[in-house]
């Protein structure tokens, strides 16, 4: 019908050709970014302060869920909106503003599109019991590697190394930062 449904952003190909798996930014997200750029000159992303983990069948079974849907709260960031609302590590988010949470990506995208100051309702399962939590969205915090920092001057963007990330990367007892981006043509 000639409607934009997404903007191509990457192509995973084993041959370097045009065949492979394509990735796109959903048009709804691109529209929100465009609107913010036009009206504000910058983009603000909503944030609640949790590290999410998808629910697979094993986790669904261990939490007594009928289906592997929802998102596990793997970590709650200190002084975040999620902590202030009473979310805890081990909670399973099963609904967002009354709608079932189908995937981690869908929840992350829905939160990031919200304006700071708006409020959301989350239904969580904790110890087999449903709870409702009201969370106020805040602005996504800046991480290391911002312009003017030593990390930025050598061409890298970094973020704090959380316990969850360290564990996923098989680091034990390590502290520091995770390099999330290296700019081409820089000392890094």
JSON list of N, CA, C and O in Angstrom, two decimals, residues 47 51 75 77 140-146 157-166 169 174-180:
[
{"chain": "A", "resi": 47, "resn": "UNK", "atom": "N", "xyz": [13.19, 5.74, 30.64]},
{"chain": "A", "resi": 47, "resn": "UNK", "atom": "CA", "xyz": [14.06, 4.84, 31.41]},
{"chain": "A", "resi": 47, "resn": "UNK", "atom": "C", "xyz": [13.39, 4.50, 32.73]},
{"chain": "A", "resi": 47, "resn": "UNK", "atom": "O", "xyz": [12.79, 5.37, 33.36]},
{"chain": "A", "resi": 51, "resn": "UNK", "atom": "N", "xyz": [17.69, -4.11, 34.44]},
{"chain": "A", "resi": 51, "resn": "UNK", "atom": "CA", "xyz": [18.34, -4.98, 33.45]},
{"chain": "A", "resi": 51, "resn": "UNK", "atom": "C", "xyz": [17.37, -6.13, 33.23]},
{"chain": "A", "resi": 51, "resn": "UNK", "atom": "O", "xyz": [16.92, -6.77, 34.18]},
{"chain": "A", "resi": 75, "resn": "UNK", "atom": "N", "xyz": [18.16, -7.28, 37.28]},
{"chain": "A", "resi": 75, "resn": "UNK", "atom": "CA", "xyz": [18.84, -6.34, 38.18]},
{"chain": "A", "resi": 75, "resn": "UNK", "atom": "C", "xyz": [18.02, -5.06, 38.23]},
{"chain": "A", "resi": 75, "resn": "UNK", "atom": "O", "xyz": [17.46, -4.64, 37.22]},
{"chain": "A", "resi": 77, "resn": "UNK", "atom": "N", "xyz": [18.56, -1.10, 39.07]},
{"chain": "A", "resi": 77, "resn": "UNK", "atom": "CA", "xyz": [19.61, -0.10, 39.24]},
{"chain": "A", "resi": 77, "resn": "UNK", "atom": "C", "xyz": [19.30, 0.76, 40.47]},
{"chain": "A", "resi": 77, "resn": "UNK", "atom": "O", "xyz": [18.16, 1.18, 40.67]},
{"chain": "A", "resi": 140, "resn": "UNK", "atom": "N", "xyz": [16.61, 8.74, 30.21]},
{"chain": "A", "resi": 140, "resn": "UNK", "atom": "CA", "xyz": [17.71, 7.78, 30.18]},
{"chain": "A", "resi": 140, "resn": "UNK", "atom": "C", "xyz": [18.99, 8.49, 30.59]},
{"chain": "A", "resi": 140, "resn": "UNK", "atom": "O", "xyz": [19.34, 9.53, 30.03]},
{"chain": "A", "resi": 141, "resn": "UNK", "atom": "N", "xyz": [19.71, 7.96, 31.60]},
{"chain": "A", "resi": 141, "resn": "UNK", "atom": "CA", "xyz": [20.89, 8.67, 32.09]},
{"chain": "A", "resi": 141, "resn": "UNK", "atom": "C", "xyz": [22.05, 8.59, 31.10]},
{"chain": "A", "resi": 141, "resn": "UNK", "atom": "O", "xyz": [22.17, 7.63, 30.34]},
{"chain": "A", "resi": 142, "resn": "UNK", "atom": "N", "xyz": [22.87, 9.61, 31.15]},
{"chain": "A", "resi": 142, "resn": "UNK", "atom": "CA", "xyz": [24.07, 9.60, 30.31]},
{"chain": "A", "resi": 142, "resn": "UNK", "atom": "C", "xyz": [25.07, 8.65, 30.93]},
{"chain": "A", "resi": 142, "resn": "UNK", "atom": "O", "xyz": [25.19, 8.55, 32.13]},
{"chain": "A", "resi": 143, "resn": "UNK", "atom": "N", "xyz": [25.81, 7.93, 30.07]},
{"chain": "A", "resi": 143, "resn": "UNK", "atom": "CA", "xyz": [26.84, 7.02, 30.54]},
{"chain": "A", "resi": 143, "resn": "UNK", "atom": "C", "xyz": [28.19, 7.58, 30.16]},
{"chain": "A", "resi": 143, "resn": "UNK", "atom": "O", "xyz": [28.28, 8.60, 29.48]},
{"chain": "A", "resi": 144, "resn": "UNK", "atom": "N", "xyz": [29.26, 6.90, 30.57]},
{"chain": "A", "resi": 144, "resn": "UNK", "atom": "CA", "xyz": [30.60, 7.34, 30.23]},
{"chain": "A", "resi": 144, "resn": "UNK", "atom": "C", "xyz": [30.79, 7.40, 28.73]},
{"chain": "A", "resi": 144, "resn": "UNK", "atom": "O", "xyz": [30.05, 6.82, 27.96]},
{"chain": "A", "resi": 145, "resn": "UNK", "atom": "N", "xyz": [31.80, 8.11, 28.28]},
{"chain": "A", "resi": 145, "resn": "UNK", "atom": "CA", "xyz": [32.09, 8.21, 26.87]},
{"chain": "A", "resi": 145, "resn": "UNK", "atom": "C", "xyz": [31.35, 9.36, 26.21]},
{"chain": "A", "resi": 145, "resn": "UNK", "atom": "O", "xyz": [31.30, 9.46, 25.01]},
{"chain": "A", "resi": 146, "resn": "UNK", "atom": "N", "xyz": [30.76, 10.24, 27.02]},
{"chain": "A", "resi": 146, "resn": "UNK", "atom": "CA", "xyz": [30.07, 11.41, 26.47]},
{"chain": "A", "resi": 146, "resn": "UNK", "atom": "C", "xyz": [31.11, 12.43, 26.03]},
{"chain": "A", "resi": 146, "resn": "UNK", "atom": "O", "xyz": [32.24, 12.45, 26.52]},
{"chain": "A", "resi": 157, "resn": "UNK", "atom": "N", "xyz": [32.88, 4.66, 23.70]},
{"chain": "A", "resi": 157, "resn": "UNK", "atom": "CA", "xyz": [31.77, 4.90, 24.60]},
{"chain": "A", "resi": 157, "resn": "UNK", "atom": "C", "xyz": [31.74, 3.71, 25.55]},
{"chain": "A", "resi": 157, "resn": "UNK", "atom": "O", "xyz": [31.88, 2.57, 25.13]},
{"chain": "A", "resi": 158, "resn": "UNK", "atom": "N", "xyz": [31.57, 4.01, 26.83]},
{"chain": "A", "resi": 158, "resn": "UNK", "atom": "CA", "xyz": [31.59, 2.96, 27.85]},
{"chain": "A", "resi": 158, "resn": "UNK", "atom": "C", "xyz": [30.35, 3.06, 28.72]},
{"chain": "A", "resi": 158, "resn": "UNK", "atom": "O", "xyz": [29.67, 4.09, 28.75]},
{"chain": "A", "resi": 159, "resn": "UNK", "atom": "N", "xyz": [30.06, 1.97, 29.42]},
{"chain": "A", "resi": 159, "resn": "UNK", "atom": "CA", "xyz": [28.98, 1.96, 30.41]},
{"chain": "A", "resi": 159, "resn": "UNK", "atom": "C", "xyz": [29.46, 1.14, 31.59]},
{"chain": "A", "resi": 159, "resn": "UNK", "atom": "O", "xyz": [30.37, 0.32, 31.46]},
{"chain": "A", "resi": 160, "resn": "UNK", "atom": "N", "xyz": [28.89, 1.37, 32.77]},
{"chain": "A", "resi": 160, "resn": "UNK", "atom": "CA", "xyz": [29.33, 0.62, 33.95]},
{"chain": "A", "resi": 160, "resn": "UNK", "atom": "C", "xyz": [29.17, -0.89, 33.75]},
{"chain": "A", "resi": 160, "resn": "UNK", "atom": "O", "xyz": [28.21, -1.34, 33.14]},
{"chain": "A", "resi": 161, "resn": "UNK", "atom": "N", "xyz": [30.11, -1.65, 34.26]},
{"chain": "A", "resi": 161, "resn": "UNK", "atom": "CA", "xyz": [30.04, -3.11, 34.23]},
{"chain": "A", "resi": 161, "resn": "UNK", "atom": "C", "xyz": [29.20, -3.55, 35.41]},
{"chain": "A", "resi": 161, "resn": "UNK", "atom": "O", "xyz": [29.63, -3.44, 36.56]},
{"chain": "A", "resi": 162, "resn": "UNK", "atom": "N", "xyz": [27.98, -4.01, 35.14]},
{"chain": "A", "resi": 162, "resn": "UNK", "atom": "CA", "xyz": [27.09, -4.46, 36.21]},
{"chain": "A", "resi": 162, "resn": "UNK", "atom": "C", "xyz": [27.40, -5.91, 36.56]},
{"chain": "A", "resi": 162, "resn": "UNK", "atom": "O", "xyz": [28.06, -6.62, 35.80]},
{"chain": "A", "resi": 163, "resn": "UNK", "atom": "N", "xyz": [26.92, -6.34, 37.70]},
{"chain": "A", "resi": 163, "resn": "UNK", "atom": "CA", "xyz": [27.11, -7.74, 38.11]},
{"chain": "A", "resi": 163, "resn": "UNK", "atom": "C", "xyz": [26.53, -8.69, 37.08]},
{"chain": "A", "resi": 163, "resn": "UNK", "atom": "O", "xyz": [27.12, -9.71, 36.76]},
{"chain": "A", "resi": 164, "resn": "UNK", "atom": "N", "xyz": [25.36, -8.34, 36.56]},
{"chain": "A", "resi": 164, "resn": "UNK", "atom": "CA", "xyz": [24.69, -9.20, 35.57]},
{"chain": "A", "resi": 164, "resn": "UNK", "atom": "C", "xyz": [25.51, -9.31, 34.31]},
{"chain": "A", "resi": 164, "resn": "UNK", "atom": "O", "xyz": [25.74, -10.40, 33.79]},
{"chain": "A", "resi": 165, "resn": "UNK", "atom": "N", "xyz": [25.97, -8.16, 33.79]},
{"chain": "A", "resi": 165, "resn": "UNK", "atom": "CA", "xyz": [26.77, -8.17, 32.57]},
{"chain": "A", "resi": 165, "resn": "UNK", "atom": "C", "xyz": [28.07, -8.92, 32.79]},
{"chain": "A", "resi": 165, "resn": "UNK", "atom": "O", "xyz": [28.49, -9.72, 31.95]},
{"chain": "A", "resi": 166, "resn": "UNK", "atom": "N", "xyz": [28.73, -8.68, 33.92]},
{"chain": "A", "resi": 166, "resn": "UNK", "atom": "CA", "xyz": [29.98, -9.38, 34.24]},
{"chain": "A", "resi": 166, "resn": "UNK", "atom": "C", "xyz": [29.76, -10.88, 34.25]},
{"chain": "A", "resi": 166, "resn": "UNK", "atom": "O", "xyz": [30.55, -11.64, 33.70]},
{"chain": "A", "resi": 169, "resn": "UNK", "atom": "N", "xyz": [29.39, -12.32, 30.81]},
{"chain": "A", "resi": 169, "resn": "UNK", "atom": "CA", "xyz": [30.66, -12.34, 30.08]},
{"chain": "A", "resi": 169, "resn": "UNK", "atom": "C", "xyz": [31.71, -13.21, 30.77]},
{"chain": "A", "resi": 169, "resn": "UNK", "atom": "O", "xyz": [32.88, -13.20, 30.39]},
{"chain": "A", "resi": 174, "resn": "UNK", "atom": "N", "xyz": [35.09, -8.88, 38.91]},
{"chain": "A", "resi": 174, "resn": "UNK", "atom": "CA", "xyz": [35.72, -7.79, 38.15]},
{"chain": "A", "resi": 174, "resn": "UNK", "atom": "C", "xyz": [34.94, -6.50, 38.33]},
{"chain": "A", "resi": 174, "resn": "UNK", "atom": "O", "xyz": [33.73, -6.50, 38.54]},
{"chain": "A", "resi": 175, "resn": "UNK", "atom": "N", "xyz": [35.63, -5.39, 38.27]},
{"chain": "A", "resi": 175, "resn": "UNK", "atom": "CA", "xyz": [35.02, -4.06, 38.29]},
{"chain": "A", "resi": 175, "resn": "UNK", "atom": "C", "xyz": [35.52, -3.31, 37.09]},
{"chain": "A", "resi": 175, "resn": "UNK", "atom": "O", "xyz": [36.53, -3.65, 36.49]},
{"chain": "A", "resi": 176, "resn": "UNK", "atom": "N", "xyz": [34.78, -2.26, 36.71]},
{"chain": "A", "resi": 176, "resn": "UNK", "atom": "CA", "xyz": [35.24, -1.44, 35.61]},
{"chain": "A", "resi": 176, "resn": "UNK", "atom": "C", "xyz": [34.10, -1.03, 34.72]},
{"chain": "A", "resi": 176, "resn": "UNK", "atom": "O", "xyz": [32.97, -0.87, 35.17]},
{"chain": "A", "resi": 177, "resn": "UNK", "atom": "N", "xyz": [34.41, -0.87, 33.44]},
{"chain": "A", "resi": 177, "resn": "UNK", "atom": "CA", "xyz": [33.42, -0.44, 32.47]},
{"chain": "A", "resi": 177, "resn": "UNK", "atom": "C", "xyz": [33.42, -1.39, 31.29]},
{"chain": "A", "resi": 177, "resn": "UNK", "atom": "O", "xyz": [34.39, -2.11, 31.05]},
{"chain": "A", "resi": 178, "resn": "UNK", "atom": "N", "xyz": [32.32, -1.37, 30.57]},
{"chain": "A", "resi": 178, "resn": "UNK", "atom": "CA", "xyz": [32.16, -2.18, 29.36]},
{"chain": "A", "resi": 178, "resn": "UNK", "atom": "C", "xyz": [32.25, -1.24, 28.17]},
{"chain": "A", "resi": 178, "resn": "UNK", "atom": "O", "xyz": [31.57, -0.22, 28.12]},
{"chain": "A", "resi": 179, "resn": "UNK", "atom": "N", "xyz": [33.12, -1.55, 27.22]},
{"chain": "A", "resi": 179, "resn": "UNK", "atom": "CA", "xyz": [33.23, -0.74, 26.01]},
{"chain": "A", "resi": 179, "resn": "UNK", "atom": "C", "xyz": [32.05, -1.11, 25.12]},
{"chain": "A", "resi": 179, "resn": "UNK", "atom": "O", "xyz": [31.92, -2.26, 24.71]},
{"chain": "A", "resi": 180, "resn": "UNK", "atom": "N", "xyz": [31.18, -0.13, 24.84]},
{"chain": "A", "resi": 180, "resn": "UNK", "atom": "CA", "xyz": [30.00, -0.43, 24.03]},
{"chain": "A", "resi": 180, "resn": "UNK", "atom": "C", "xyz": [30.13, 0.06, 22.60]},
{"chain": "A", "resi": 180, "resn": "UNK", "atom": "O", "xyz": [29.39, -0.38, 21.74]}
]
